Amino acid sequence: MARTIQTAVVGATGYAGFELARLLARHPRLAPPMLLGREDAGAAPADLAEAYPHVAGNGQLPIAPFDWKKVEAAEVVFLATPHELSRELVPQLIARGLKVVDLSGAWRLQDDAHRAVYGFHENGTAAANATLQKQAVYGLPELHAKKIAGAKLVANPGCYATSIILALAPLVKARLLDREHGIVCDAKSGVSGAGKAPTHKTHFVEVADNLSAYSVFGHRHTGEILEQLALDGGQVTFTPHLLPIPRGILSTVYVKLAKRASEEQVEACFRAFYARSPWVRVFGTKLPQIQYSLRTNFCDLGFALGPDGKRLVVVSCLDNLMKGAAGQAVQNLNVMYGWDEKEGLD
């Protein structure tokens, strides 16, 4: 086995941070991760098991207050922190020679207009951050493995964006889409996608026995979809919904093909594109369900083709805390070090 890598997780008590700490702790090539509280938060529990008792008995995973000396003992730092805090921490981490995998949206977007949705205030740091932004690699291994392998800063994709980009990327590359007809992305996520901090919209009474749309024409992940697929904002309609379940995403993507195709041709397009992608399962005309990919790092893809051979519906399912967050972060780590993408995730 190759040398042991020391990792650190900042923000391990959130839902994605916990999943990440759990995965890193069992990764065969890594030392036990250092878990650090957030600079902007109050006192963290002394051990991860205090926040998540279901990991009790699996060895100690202590959580220490954020400290730069501790951080510098790591080689790779994972940030499971709010976007604003990640935007502040990453330049300092990179300046100290550390590699960073950031689970927030702070560094995902190259276009200023798309990034404006986060409302970052960068007085005095705008020029330096713009330079660093250009170095950030969008951490979707199925599209950018070569760039991730040499990256110092990997911006982990959003969960909705991952499900939709993976559903559309093969069709975009094969130039099968009638872009001007428009693309409709109807996506539904479990409540954990909203984060651990409770709000009036994620309260049990509001979520249970309910289904609601939100952030219509204004969701933060829209810019990722447009940038990664080189689409125009007028060509995509993305509407997210909140499902009354803890975790999981199902995205139904409606497109029209530029020319008539058969089911065999569509399936061949997907299978060829993902032939070397161990964490994408192509179901063909069998439509995936959330339960199939739950608590795994898989993104499952299936489709239905209309009788006219042009109307196509692609269904994409993944676990928003795994392939949509922590699992993908570990997959990116594996790519960064040239390891098997499935290492520590099976």
XYZ file of C-alpha atoms in Angstrom:
346
model
C 0.000 0.000 0.000
C 1.224 3.501 -0.857
C 2.149 6.069 1.783
C -0.570 7.122 4.205
C -2.116 10.525 3.520
C -3.291 12.808 6.321
C -6.569 14.551 5.638
C -8.543 17.127 7.602
C -12.252 17.901 7.525
C -13.500 21.334 8.523
C -17.197 21.182 9.375
C -17.611 17.479 10.133
C -20.826 17.825 12.136
C -23.033 18.740 9.158
C -24.759 16.002 7.178
C -22.251 15.988 4.301
C -19.331 16.535 6.690
C -20.341 13.518 8.746
C -20.618 11.276 5.693
C -17.216 12.529 4.578
C -15.581 11.850 7.961
C -17.072 8.350 7.986
C -15.747 7.569 4.505
C -12.268 8.974 5.141
C -11.995 7.053 8.418
C -12.349 3.727 6.602
C -10.331 4.603 3.487
C -7.433 2.096 3.263
C -4.877 4.659 2.044
C -5.568 7.339 4.647
C -4.657 8.038 8.235
C -7.666 8.750 10.486
C -8.933 12.185 9.441
C -8.457 15.218 11.640
C -11.884 16.667 12.344
C -12.000 20.377 13.018
C -14.774 22.712 14.028
C -15.599 25.774 11.987
C -14.010 29.134 12.694
C -17.395 30.832 12.474
C -19.292 28.358 14.670
C -19.657 27.796 18.382
C -18.132 24.970 20.383
C -18.220 21.648 18.543
C -18.768 18.305 20.299
C -15.600 16.609 21.537
C -16.155 13.513 19.390
C -18.174 12.793 16.247
C -20.148 10.135 18.123
C -21.613 12.855 20.336
C -23.289 14.389 17.293
C -23.951 11.058 15.535
C -24.266 8.247 18.123
C -24.683 5.605 15.414
C -20.888 5.642 14.847
C -20.158 4.972 18.512
C -17.949 1.926 19.003
C -16.065 2.434 15.727
C -13.066 4.108 17.341
C -12.618 7.686 18.423
C -13.095 10.496 15.949
C -12.322 13.565 18.073
C -13.337 17.021 16.892
C -10.855 19.769 17.731
C -11.379 23.526 17.505
C -10.155 25.059 14.246
C -6.432 25.745 14.513
C -4.039 26.624 11.689
C -1.214 24.542 13.189
C -3.444 21.470 13.125
C -4.602 22.251 9.603
C -1.026 22.522 8.346
C -0.321 18.975 9.553
C -2.647 17.707 6.822
C -1.913 17.229 3.120
C -5.485 17.526 1.890
C -8.197 19.632 3.519
C -11.893 19.022 2.890
C -14.195 21.965 3.531
C -17.771 21.107 4.488
C -18.413 24.729 5.337
C -20.768 27.519 4.229
C -19.936 29.122 0.891
C -18.793 32.408 2.425
C -16.380 30.709 4.820
C -14.920 28.505 2.083
C -14.330 31.592 -0.040
C -12.254 33.023 2.827
C -10.381 29.865 3.840
C -9.334 28.440 0.478
C -6.826 31.179 -0.488
C -5.118 30.762 2.889
C -5.024 26.972 2.571
C -3.578 27.090 -0.951
C -0.975 29.656 0.162
C 0.148 27.167 2.815
C 0.757 24.500 0.159
C -2.276 22.359 0.977
C -4.600 20.645 -1.467
C -8.281 21.463 -1.046
C -11.537 19.721 -1.899
C -14.322 22.203 -1.225
C -17.862 20.857 -0.863
C -19.442 24.315 -0.947
C -20.351 26.356 -4.004
C -17.642 28.942 -3.384
C -15.345 27.969 -6.281
C -17.567 26.039 -8.707
C -18.501 28.866 -11.043
C -16.186 30.617 -13.469
C -18.696 33.097 -14.841
C -19.083 36.232 -12.692
C -22.769 36.499 -13.563
C -23.441 32.943 -12.381
C -21.377 33.384 -9.223
C -23.279 36.566 -8.310
C -26.051 34.384 -6.865
C -23.828 33.823 -3.817
C -23.328 37.522 -3.149
C -19.700 37.250 -2.043
C -18.133 40.404 -0.566
C -14.447 40.399 -1.480
C -13.144 43.809 -0.587
C -9.404 43.833 -1.244
C -9.263 40.172 -2.353
C -11.186 40.249 -5.636
C -8.128 40.178 -7.925
C -6.365 37.373 -6.017
C -9.561 35.332 -5.818
C -10.169 35.783 -9.544
C -6.749 34.266 -10.248
C -7.408 31.369 -7.885
C -10.878 30.881 -9.372
C -9.311 30.139 -12.754
C -7.208 27.390 -11.141
C -10.200 25.705 -9.507
C -11.255 22.467 -11.194
C -14.904 21.443 -11.254
C -14.846 18.104 -9.455
C -16.951 15.884 -11.672
C -14.582 12.976 -12.479
C -16.765 11.685 -15.294
C -16.027 14.917 -17.174
C -12.762 16.271 -15.771
C -10.621 13.417 -14.435
C -7.441 14.619 -16.167
C -7.719 18.123 -14.725
C -8.629 16.826 -11.267
C -5.516 14.641 -11.256
C -3.279 17.707 -11.272
C -5.460 20.064 -9.249
C -4.674 21.860 -6.015
C -8.249 23.114 -5.625
C -11.203 20.913 -6.518
C -14.672 22.427 -6.334
C -17.054 19.590 -5.536
C -20.211 19.913 -7.682
C -23.681 20.568 -6.369
C -25.967 17.586 -5.868
C -28.717 18.682 -8.269
C -26.114 19.780 -10.804
C -24.394 16.380 -10.672
C -27.614 14.511 -11.392
C -28.579 16.752 -14.309
C -25.131 17.171 -15.878
C -24.570 13.402 -15.910
C -27.992 12.920 -17.500
C -27.244 15.369 -20.322
C -23.489 15.169 -20.948
C -23.557 12.167 -23.345
C -26.295 13.786 -25.443
C -24.457 17.105 -25.556
C -21.180 15.512 -26.621
C -22.901 13.469 -29.335
C -24.713 16.620 -30.543
C -28.034 14.847 -30.299
C -29.944 17.647 -28.559
C -32.273 20.114 -30.199
C -31.109 22.896 -27.886
C -33.470 25.538 -29.202
C -36.476 23.375 -28.335
C -35.500 23.764 -24.693
C -34.462 21.431 -21.884
C -36.668 20.951 -18.832
C -35.051 19.637 -15.635
C -37.581 18.643 -12.982
C -35.601 17.626 -9.885
C -36.649 16.438 -6.437
C -34.438 16.111 -3.357
C -34.663 14.835 0.191
C -34.569 17.369 3.028
C -30.914 16.746 3.954
C -29.977 18.654 0.809
C -30.983 21.836 2.610
C -28.319 21.287 5.277
C -28.498 20.538 8.982
C -29.449 23.997 10.240
C -33.247 23.992 10.647
C -35.406 26.544 8.866
C -39.157 27.127 8.718
C -39.187 25.477 5.267
C -37.487 22.278 6.475
C -39.456 21.934 9.719
C -41.159 18.529 9.985
C -44.624 20.048 9.954
C -43.874 21.861 6.686
C -42.185 18.936 4.928
C -44.172 15.871 5.983
C -46.991 14.839 3.620
C -45.957 17.622 1.277
C -44.122 18.362 -1.980
C -43.009 21.881 -2.824
C -41.114 23.689 -5.571
C -38.584 26.363 -4.664
C -35.949 28.714 -6.133
C -37.673 28.608 -9.525
C -35.484 30.383 -12.132
C -32.977 31.201 -9.388
C -31.381 28.086 -7.928
C -27.637 28.253 -7.269
C -26.932 25.059 -9.200
C -28.314 26.426 -12.477
C -25.027 28.142 -13.349
C -23.141 24.866 -12.927
C -25.434 23.120 -15.401
C -25.030 25.899 -17.951
C -21.250 26.191 -17.610
C -20.457 22.490 -17.648
C -22.679 21.719 -20.628
C -21.998 24.988 -22.503
C -25.702 25.786 -22.613
C -27.433 29.141 -22.761
C -29.672 30.230 -19.896
C -32.633 30.444 -22.228
C -32.255 26.800 -23.205
C -32.660 25.298 -19.718
C -35.529 25.396 -17.239
C -34.523 23.897 -13.894
C -37.054 23.535 -11.094
C -36.039 21.893 -7.788
C -38.563 20.373 -5.381
C -38.396 19.299 -1.751
C -39.390 15.692 -1.090
C -40.559 14.551 2.366
C -37.697 12.030 2.656
C -34.294 12.348 4.381
C -32.011 11.887 1.371
C -31.848 11.107 -2.336
C -32.434 12.956 -5.624
C -34.517 12.064 -8.652
C -34.150 14.334 -11.672
C -36.441 13.937 -14.666
C -34.952 15.664 -17.714
C -37.112 16.344 -20.786
C -35.382 16.974 -24.132
C -36.030 16.815 -27.842
C -33.472 15.190 -30.113
C -32.153 16.956 -33.184
C -32.865 13.891 -35.301
C -34.859 10.699 -34.932
C -33.088 7.960 -32.945
C -33.805 4.445 -31.735
C -33.676 3.195 -28.146
C -30.590 1.196 -29.079
C -28.815 4.301 -30.357
C -29.637 6.327 -27.241
C -28.495 3.556 -24.909
C -25.289 3.078 -26.918
C -24.593 6.802 -26.567
C -24.833 6.617 -22.769
C -22.895 3.368 -22.439
C -20.043 4.603 -24.627
C -19.758 7.879 -22.707
C -19.675 6.162 -19.293
C -17.736 3.034 -20.284
C -14.894 3.994 -17.927
C -17.004 5.582 -15.188
C -17.401 3.081 -12.341
C -19.871 5.240 -10.416
C -22.414 5.712 -13.210
C -24.855 2.894 -13.887
C -26.723 2.982 -17.188
C -30.058 1.207 -16.821
C -31.164 1.713 -20.409
C -34.964 1.747 -20.681
C -35.385 0.594 -17.074
C -36.045 3.739 -15.080
C -34.016 4.128 -11.865
C -35.483 4.949 -8.477
C -34.041 6.769 -5.488
C -33.909 3.584 -3.416
C -31.472 1.914 -5.849
C -28.660 4.432 -5.279
C -29.411 5.338 -1.672
C -26.279 5.361 0.567
C -24.049 4.551 -2.410
C -21.866 6.694 -4.685
C -23.738 5.626 -7.813
C -25.579 7.885 -10.187
C -28.191 5.777 -11.970
C -29.420 6.757 -15.430
C -32.356 5.456 -17.427
C -34.519 6.832 -20.216
C -37.755 6.583 -22.163
C -37.944 7.488 -25.857
C -41.183 8.748 -27.389
C -42.826 6.960 -30.329
C -41.620 9.737 -32.616
C -37.978 8.887 -31.835
C -37.306 12.496 -30.846
C -38.916 13.128 -27.460
C -36.599 11.775 -24.782
C -37.020 11.642 -21.009
C -33.902 10.863 -18.954
C -34.233 9.904 -15.284
C -31.218 10.382 -13.039
C -31.015 9.232 -9.402
C -28.326 9.623 -6.754
C -27.818 10.061 -3.038
C -27.355 13.786 -2.431
C -25.004 13.140 0.517
C -22.868 10.610 -1.386
C -22.458 11.137 -5.143
C -23.961 14.560 -4.540
C -21.433 15.520 -1.843
C -19.180 13.374 0.387
C -18.817 10.309 -1.841
C -17.922 12.454 -4.822
C -15.360 14.317 -2.674
C -13.635 11.017 -1.870
C -13.868 9.993 -5.523
C -12.095 13.251 -6.379
C -9.399 12.502 -3.791
C -8.811 9.135 -5.433
C -8.430 10.778 -8.839
C -6.067 13.424 -7.432
C -3.694 10.700 -6.208
C -4.100 8.295 -9.119
C -5.930 5.662 -7.078
C -8.837 3.534 -8.201
C -11.975 5.729 -8.197
C -13.793 3.125 -6.110
C -11.170 3.069 -3.333
C -12.824 3.539 0.062
C -16.288 3.798 -1.486
C -17.304 0.169 -2.108
